[in-house]
């Protein structure tokens, strides 16, 4: 059954987290579009957090799991304002209350809550405004809850990257420098946030550190780095050296001295 609400935010959340969503899986493309609206401030972060918290109170585990998944997408792709709202006591306590769920999917729901609390605590580490999540995690641990083990690379990646980067606008492709027009449209890379033409951002790949597990558009350089084809320190997006580059003044001086020597010999 789908629910239709009075505001676009509630309508979108109701549609994305409906209990009859196919295979009970979040539509990643639609969820990222929702996070984009939050990041661009088209949707108020406070209103989104309130609507998601209300959705967690709906007595259906499928809807609750989808609402938590959507909240995770917003935390990792929606910008700092939604991170602040979803790290507040009201939302975190609503998540913690789901640990007592006795539904048929209670184990899956409980594991998802514990995993998100653990990941968010790592993401918000060092930010005093978002410290309630880490405190909640410590209280849960003292109460006897066991958090899933994270590999060292996954843990360090979460600490290093709090959320997807802010999108950067530009009138030209930031790799080939081709100007954007009605026919040469701009596309943003989901990994670095820069904008590129279609040819320079034609690759797609999942980005697990942003909770994106389906293939999304990325630029040429990020694709090579995410696939470990080149080291992170290299910048494949750098344009190739110009073929008409001129020699440096010192090189021209050396060449002139050689010409003078040849003249004297003759």
mmCIF file of C-alpha atoms in Angstrom:
data_model
loop_
_atom_site.group_PDB
_atom_site.id
_atom_site.type_symbol
_atom_site.label_atom_id
_atom_site.label_comp_id
_atom_site.label_asym_id
_atom_site.label_seq_id
_atom_site.Cartn_x
_atom_site.Cartn_y
_atom_site.Cartn_z
ATOM 1 C CA UNK A 1 0.000 0.000 0.000
ATOM 2 C CA UNK A 2 1.388 3.429 -0.917
ATOM 3 C CA UNK A 3 0.828 6.564 1.103
ATOM 4 C CA UNK A 4 0.312 10.083 -0.187
ATOM 5 C CA UNK A 5 0.983 12.976 2.120
ATOM 6 C CA UNK A 6 0.468 16.682 2.095
ATOM 7 C CA UNK A 7 4.056 17.725 1.271
ATOM 8 C CA UNK A 8 6.512 16.675 -1.458
ATOM 9 C CA UNK A 9 8.984 15.476 1.194
ATOM 10 C CA UNK A 10 6.487 13.159 2.871
ATOM 11 C CA UNK A 11 5.193 12.005 -0.491
ATOM 12 C CA UNK A 12 8.686 11.101 -1.712
ATOM 13 C CA UNK A 13 9.567 9.319 1.525
ATOM 14 C CA UNK A 14 6.265 7.471 1.522
ATOM 15 C CA UNK A 15 6.847 6.346 -2.066
ATOM 16 C CA UNK A 16 10.482 5.300 -1.527
ATOM 17 C CA UNK A 17 9.773 3.414 1.708
ATOM 18 C CA UNK A 18 6.378 1.884 0.869
ATOM 19 C CA UNK A 19 5.923 -1.614 2.235
ATOM 20 C CA UNK A 20 5.177 -2.973 -1.245
ATOM 21 C CA UNK A 21 8.410 -1.721 -2.855
ATOM 22 C CA UNK A 22 9.630 -4.490 -5.234
ATOM 23 C CA UNK A 23 11.948 -6.931 -3.435
ATOM 24 C CA UNK A 24 11.881 -4.549 -0.437
ATOM 25 C CA UNK A 25 14.951 -2.816 -1.869
ATOM 26 C CA UNK A 26 15.533 0.924 -1.973
ATOM 27 C CA UNK A 27 15.566 2.452 -5.456
ATOM 28 C CA UNK A 28 19.127 3.799 -5.427
ATOM 29 C CA UNK A 29 18.648 6.234 -8.298
ATOM 30 C CA UNK A 30 15.548 7.784 -6.721
ATOM 31 C CA UNK A 31 17.191 7.837 -3.295
ATOM 32 C CA UNK A 32 20.202 9.732 -4.673
ATOM 33 C CA UNK A 33 17.879 12.195 -6.395
ATOM 34 C CA UNK A 34 16.159 12.714 -3.040
ATOM 35 C CA UNK A 35 19.530 13.325 -1.346
ATOM 36 C CA UNK A 36 20.400 15.813 -4.095
ATOM 37 C CA UNK A 37 17.257 17.804 -3.273
ATOM 38 C CA UNK A 38 18.282 17.844 0.377
ATOM 39 C CA UNK A 39 21.837 18.913 -0.484
ATOM 40 C CA UNK A 40 20.590 21.724 -2.744
ATOM 41 C CA UNK A 41 18.242 22.866 0.074
ATOM 42 C CA UNK A 42 15.194 22.335 -2.110
ATOM 43 C CA UNK A 43 14.063 20.087 0.742
ATOM 44 C CA UNK A 44 14.495 21.341 4.303
ATOM 45 C CA UNK A 45 16.850 19.098 6.288
ATOM 46 C CA UNK A 46 14.746 19.581 9.426
ATOM 47 C CA UNK A 47 11.554 18.546 7.623
ATOM 48 C CA UNK A 48 13.275 15.539 6.049
ATOM 49 C CA UNK A 49 14.550 14.366 9.444
ATOM 50 C CA UNK A 50 11.070 14.750 10.956
ATOM 51 C CA UNK A 51 9.435 12.812 8.101
ATOM 52 C CA UNK A 52 12.009 10.012 8.312
ATOM 53 C CA UNK A 53 11.575 9.771 12.086
ATOM 54 C CA UNK A 54 7.816 9.542 11.617
ATOM 55 C CA UNK A 55 8.351 6.776 9.074
ATOM 56 C CA UNK A 56 10.382 4.778 11.608
ATOM 57 C CA UNK A 57 7.294 4.719 13.829
ATOM 58 C CA UNK A 58 5.251 2.982 11.126
ATOM 59 C CA UNK A 59 4.707 -0.608 12.361
ATOM 60 C CA UNK A 60 6.073 -2.426 9.332
ATOM 61 C CA UNK A 61 9.654 -3.742 9.272
ATOM 62 C CA UNK A 62 9.987 -3.388 5.508
ATOM 63 C CA UNK A 63 9.121 0.313 5.681
ATOM 64 C CA UNK A 64 11.422 0.799 8.688
ATOM 65 C CA UNK A 65 14.374 -0.848 6.937
ATOM 66 C CA UNK A 66 13.813 1.246 3.819
ATOM 67 C CA UNK A 67 13.517 4.425 5.902
ATOM 68 C CA UNK A 68 16.836 3.658 7.628
ATOM 69 C CA UNK A 69 18.481 2.965 4.279
ATOM 70 C CA UNK A 70 17.203 6.258 2.893
ATOM 71 C CA UNK A 71 18.464 8.084 5.990
ATOM 72 C CA UNK A 72 21.900 6.532 5.433
ATOM 73 C CA UNK A 73 21.930 7.731 1.812
ATOM 74 C CA UNK A 74 21.053 11.238 3.016
ATOM 75 C CA UNK A 75 23.780 11.213 5.666
ATOM 76 C CA UNK A 76 26.457 10.201 3.161
ATOM 77 C CA UNK A 77 25.230 12.189 0.155
ATOM 78 C CA UNK A 78 22.935 14.980 1.400
ATOM 79 C CA UNK A 79 25.391 17.424 2.962
ATOM 80 C CA UNK A 80 26.129 18.758 6.426
ATOM 81 C CA UNK A 81 22.675 20.074 7.334
ATOM 82 C CA UNK A 82 20.972 16.695 7.109
ATOM 83 C CA UNK A 83 23.872 15.084 8.949
ATOM 84 C CA UNK A 84 23.303 17.506 11.798
ATOM 85 C CA UNK A 85 19.565 16.813 11.928
ATOM 86 C CA UNK A 86 19.876 13.012 11.760
ATOM 87 C CA UNK A 87 22.569 12.976 14.461
ATOM 88 C CA UNK A 88 20.277 14.662 16.996
ATOM 89 C CA UNK A 89 18.869 12.874 20.038
ATOM 90 C CA UNK A 90 15.336 12.567 18.628
ATOM 91 C CA UNK A 91 16.320 10.628 15.525
ATOM 92 C CA UNK A 92 19.046 8.506 17.116
ATOM 93 C CA UNK A 93 16.727 7.512 19.974
ATOM 94 C CA UNK A 94 14.056 6.588 17.418
ATOM 95 C CA UNK A 95 16.618 4.323 15.741
ATOM 96 C CA UNK A 96 17.602 2.783 19.078
ATOM 97 C CA UNK A 97 13.975 2.014 19.900
ATOM 98 C CA UNK A 98 13.883 -0.338 16.911
ATOM 99 C CA UNK A 99 16.357 -2.640 18.667
ATOM 100 C CA UNK A 100 13.423 -3.978 20.682
ATOM 101 C CA UNK A 101 11.470 -4.877 17.524
ATOM 102 C CA UNK A 102 9.748 -8.267 17.624
ATOM 103 C CA UNK A 103 8.757 -8.466 13.967
ATOM 104 C CA UNK A 104 9.562 -11.234 11.545
ATOM 105 C CA UNK A 105 12.558 -9.273 10.261
ATOM 106 C CA UNK A 106 13.705 -8.175 13.715
ATOM 107 C CA UNK A 107 17.247 -9.580 13.280
ATOM 108 C CA UNK A 108 17.807 -7.788 9.966
ATOM 109 C CA UNK A 109 16.360 -4.570 11.351
ATOM 110 C CA UNK A 110 18.460 -4.783 14.521
ATOM 111 C CA UNK A 111 21.669 -5.429 12.582
ATOM 112 C CA UNK A 112 20.966 -2.487 10.292
ATOM 113 C CA UNK A 113 20.427 -0.150 13.255
ATOM 114 C CA UNK A 114 23.662 -1.282 14.909
ATOM 115 C CA UNK A 115 25.637 -0.974 11.674
ATOM 116 C CA UNK A 116 24.374 2.533 10.941
ATOM 117 C CA UNK A 117 24.982 3.736 14.495
ATOM 118 C CA UNK A 118 28.529 2.395 14.285
ATOM 119 C CA UNK A 119 29.210 3.909 10.854
ATOM 120 C CA UNK A 120 27.710 7.290 11.732
ATOM 121 C CA UNK A 121 29.705 7.447 14.967
ATOM 122 C CA UNK A 122 32.877 6.960 12.902
ATOM 123 C CA UNK A 123 31.764 9.505 10.294
ATOM 124 C CA UNK A 124 30.985 12.176 12.884
ATOM 125 C CA UNK A 125 34.075 11.575 15.000
ATOM 126 C CA UNK A 126 35.651 14.846 16.066
ATOM 127 C CA UNK A 127 32.466 16.868 15.452
ATOM 128 C CA UNK A 128 31.102 17.998 18.805
ATOM 129 C CA UNK A 129 27.723 18.953 17.328
ATOM 130 C CA UNK A 130 27.173 15.366 16.187
ATOM 131 C CA UNK A 131 28.633 13.638 19.216
ATOM 132 C CA UNK A 132 25.321 12.185 20.417
ATOM 133 C CA UNK A 133 25.681 9.257 18.003
ATOM 134 C CA UNK A 134 28.979 8.127 19.543
ATOM 135 C CA UNK A 135 27.479 8.477 23.029
ATOM 136 C CA UNK A 136 24.485 6.376 22.018
ATOM 137 C CA UNK A 137 26.790 3.722 20.607
ATOM 138 C CA UNK A 138 28.731 3.550 23.864
ATOM 139 C CA UNK A 139 25.517 3.221 25.899
ATOM 140 C CA UNK A 140 24.330 0.421 23.610
ATOM 141 C CA UNK A 141 27.638 -1.367 24.029
ATOM 142 C CA UNK A 142 27.378 -1.143 27.820
ATOM 143 C CA UNK A 143 23.834 -2.515 27.566
ATOM 144 C CA UNK A 144 25.201 -5.664 25.922
ATOM 145 C CA UNK A 145 24.648 -4.996 22.221
ATOM 146 C CA UNK A 146 27.358 -6.350 19.915
ATOM 147 C CA UNK A 147 28.226 -4.229 16.911
ATOM 148 C CA UNK A 148 29.260 -5.849 13.616
ATOM 149 C CA UNK A 149 32.985 -6.014 13.019
ATOM 150 C CA UNK A 150 34.409 -3.663 10.423
ATOM 151 C CA UNK A 151 37.556 -4.312 8.457
ATOM 152 C CA UNK A 152 40.407 -1.836 8.986
ATOM 153 C CA UNK A 153 40.198 -0.390 5.446
ATOM 154 C CA UNK A 154 36.440 0.118 5.734
ATOM 155 C CA UNK A 155 36.805 1.786 9.129
ATOM 156 C CA UNK A 156 39.538 4.172 7.983
ATOM 157 C CA UNK A 157 37.586 5.026 4.826
ATOM 158 C CA UNK A 158 34.551 6.025 6.907
ATOM 159 C CA UNK A 159 36.646 8.182 9.210
ATOM 160 C CA UNK A 160 38.419 9.907 6.304
ATOM 161 C CA UNK A 161 35.238 10.577 4.323
ATOM 162 C CA UNK A 162 32.273 11.991 6.209
ATOM 163 C CA UNK A 163 30.087 12.491 3.156
ATOM 164 C CA UNK A 164 30.103 12.939 -0.568
ATOM 165 C CA UNK A 165 31.811 16.185 -1.641
ATOM 166 C CA UNK A 166 29.804 19.274 -2.476
ATOM 167 C CA UNK A 167 29.081 19.639 -6.187
ATOM 168 C CA UNK A 168 31.222 22.181 -8.028
ATOM 169 C CA UNK A 169 29.800 24.098 -10.962
ATOM 170 C CA UNK A 170 31.790 25.135 -14.028
ATOM 171 C CA UNK A 171 31.009 26.434 -17.542
ATOM 172 C CA UNK A 172 33.499 23.948 -19.035
ATOM 173 C CA UNK A 173 34.353 20.273 -18.596
ATOM 174 C CA UNK A 174 36.971 20.032 -15.883
ATOM 175 C CA UNK A 175 38.957 17.459 -17.816
ATOM 176 C CA UNK A 176 38.869 18.299 -21.531
ATOM 177 C CA UNK A 177 37.878 21.986 -20.987
ATOM 178 C CA UNK A 178 35.115 21.756 -23.613
ATOM 179 C CA UNK A 179 32.409 24.373 -22.996
ATOM 180 C CA UNK A 180 28.957 23.124 -22.012
ATOM 181 C CA UNK A 181 26.140 23.832 -24.458
ATOM 182 C CA UNK A 182 22.622 22.611 -25.131
ATOM 183 C CA UNK A 183 24.087 19.603 -26.931
ATOM 184 C CA UNK A 184 27.186 19.150 -24.734
ATOM 185 C CA UNK A 185 25.535 18.731 -21.342
ATOM 186 C CA UNK A 186 27.295 18.791 -18.003
ATOM 187 C CA UNK A 187 27.294 15.825 -15.628
ATOM 188 C CA UNK A 188 28.534 15.696 -12.052
ATOM 189 C CA UNK A 189 30.799 12.911 -10.859
ATOM 190 C CA UNK A 190 29.243 11.229 -7.825
ATOM 191 C CA UNK A 191 32.670 10.611 -6.294
ATOM 192 C CA UNK A 192 34.518 13.947 -6.592
ATOM 193 C CA UNK A 193 31.627 16.355 -7.238
ATOM 194 C CA UNK A 194 33.252 18.041 -10.257
ATOM 195 C CA UNK A 195 31.369 18.478 -13.544
ATOM 196 C CA UNK A 196 32.346 16.858 -16.829
ATOM 197 C CA UNK A 197 31.037 16.334 -20.331
ATOM 198 C CA UNK A 198 29.474 13.016 -21.279
ATOM 199 C CA UNK A 199 32.662 11.628 -22.848
ATOM 200 C CA UNK A 200 34.731 12.387 -19.742
ATOM 201 C CA UNK A 201 32.167 10.880 -17.351
ATOM 202 C CA UNK A 202 30.863 7.917 -19.299
ATOM 203 C CA UNK A 203 31.982 5.309 -16.732
ATOM 204 C CA UNK A 204 29.899 4.055 -13.829
ATOM 205 C CA UNK A 205 30.762 2.127 -10.677
ATOM 206 C CA UNK A 206 29.475 1.625 -7.116
ATOM 207 C CA UNK A 207 30.871 3.898 -4.370
ATOM 208 C CA UNK A 208 30.509 1.923 -1.104
ATOM 209 C CA UNK A 209 32.047 4.669 1.070
ATOM 210 C CA UNK A 210 29.003 6.838 0.248
ATOM 211 C CA UNK A 211 26.579 3.906 0.719
ATOM 212 C CA UNK A 212 26.114 3.735 -3.055
ATOM 213 C CA UNK A 213 26.100 0.046 -3.944
ATOM 214 C CA UNK A 214 24.744 0.389 -7.473
ATOM 215 C CA UNK A 215 26.716 1.731 -10.413
ATOM 216 C CA UNK A 216 26.504 5.522 -10.756
ATOM 217 C CA UNK A 217 28.175 8.031 -13.079
ATOM 218 C CA UNK A 218 31.779 8.905 -12.269
ATOM 219 C CA UNK A 219 34.490 10.781 -14.150
ATOM 220 C CA UNK A 220 37.383 9.101 -15.908
ATOM 221 C CA UNK A 221 39.878 9.808 -13.139
ATOM 222 C CA UNK A 222 37.674 8.650 -10.267
ATOM 223 C CA UNK A 223 36.789 5.484 -12.166
ATOM 224 C CA UNK A 224 40.470 4.585 -12.520
ATOM 225 C CA UNK A 225 41.140 5.301 -8.853
ATOM 226 C CA UNK A 226 38.042 3.494 -7.554
ATOM 227 C CA UNK A 227 38.972 0.465 -9.654
ATOM 228 C CA UNK A 228 42.567 0.653 -8.312
ATOM 229 C CA UNK A 229 43.924 0.983 -11.848
ATOM 230 C CA UNK A 230 46.002 4.005 -10.826
ATOM 231 C CA UNK A 231 47.173 5.137 -7.356
ATOM 232 C CA UNK A 232 45.065 7.679 -5.490
ATOM 233 C CA UNK A 233 47.924 10.187 -5.726
ATOM 234 C CA UNK A 234 47.782 10.275 -9.535
ATOM 235 C CA UNK A 235 45.321 12.562 -11.310
ATOM 236 C CA UNK A 236 44.127 10.913 -14.520
ATOM 237 C CA UNK A 237 41.799 13.866 -15.108
ATOM 238 C CA UNK A 238 44.764 16.110 -15.785
ATOM 239 C CA UNK A 239 44.796 17.056 -19.475
ATOM 240 C CA UNK A 240 47.695 15.672 -21.501
ATOM 241 C CA UNK A 241 50.686 17.973 -22.093
ATOM 242 C CA UNK A 242 50.232 20.391 -24.977
ATOM 243 C CA UNK A 243 52.029 19.282 -28.109
ATOM 244 C CA UNK A 244 52.892 22.880 -28.992
ATOM 245 C CA UNK A 245 54.628 23.593 -25.691
ATOM 246 C CA UNK A 246 57.679 25.797 -26.090
ATOM 247 C CA UNK A 247 61.092 25.130 -24.536
ATOM 248 C CA UNK A 248 62.013 26.958 -21.382
ATOM 249 C CA UNK A 249 64.183 30.124 -21.559
ATOM 250 C CA UNK A 250 67.191 28.191 -20.218
ATOM 251 C CA UNK A 251 66.798 25.552 -22.924
ATOM 252 C CA UNK A 252 66.590 28.266 -25.575
ATOM 253 C CA UNK A 253 69.773 29.889 -24.183
ATOM 254 C CA UNK A 254 71.684 26.591 -24.337
ATOM 255 C CA UNK A 255 70.534 26.090 -27.919
ATOM 256 C CA UNK A 256 71.711 29.607 -28.867
ATOM 257 C CA UNK A 257 75.164 28.975 -27.328
ATOM 258 C CA UNK A 258 75.506 25.771 -29.335
ATOM 259 C CA UNK A 259 74.643 27.664 -32.525
ATOM 260 C CA UNK A 260 77.317 30.287 -31.763
ATOM 261 C CA UNK A 261 79.967 27.605 -31.169
ATOM 262 C CA UNK A 262 79.164 25.968 -34.475
ATOM 263 C CA UNK A 263 79.473 29.373 -36.204
ATOM 264 C CA UNK A 264 82.900 30.019 -34.658
ATOM 265 C CA UNK A 265 84.133 26.598 -35.756
ATOM 266 C CA UNK A 266 83.036 27.236 -39.296
#
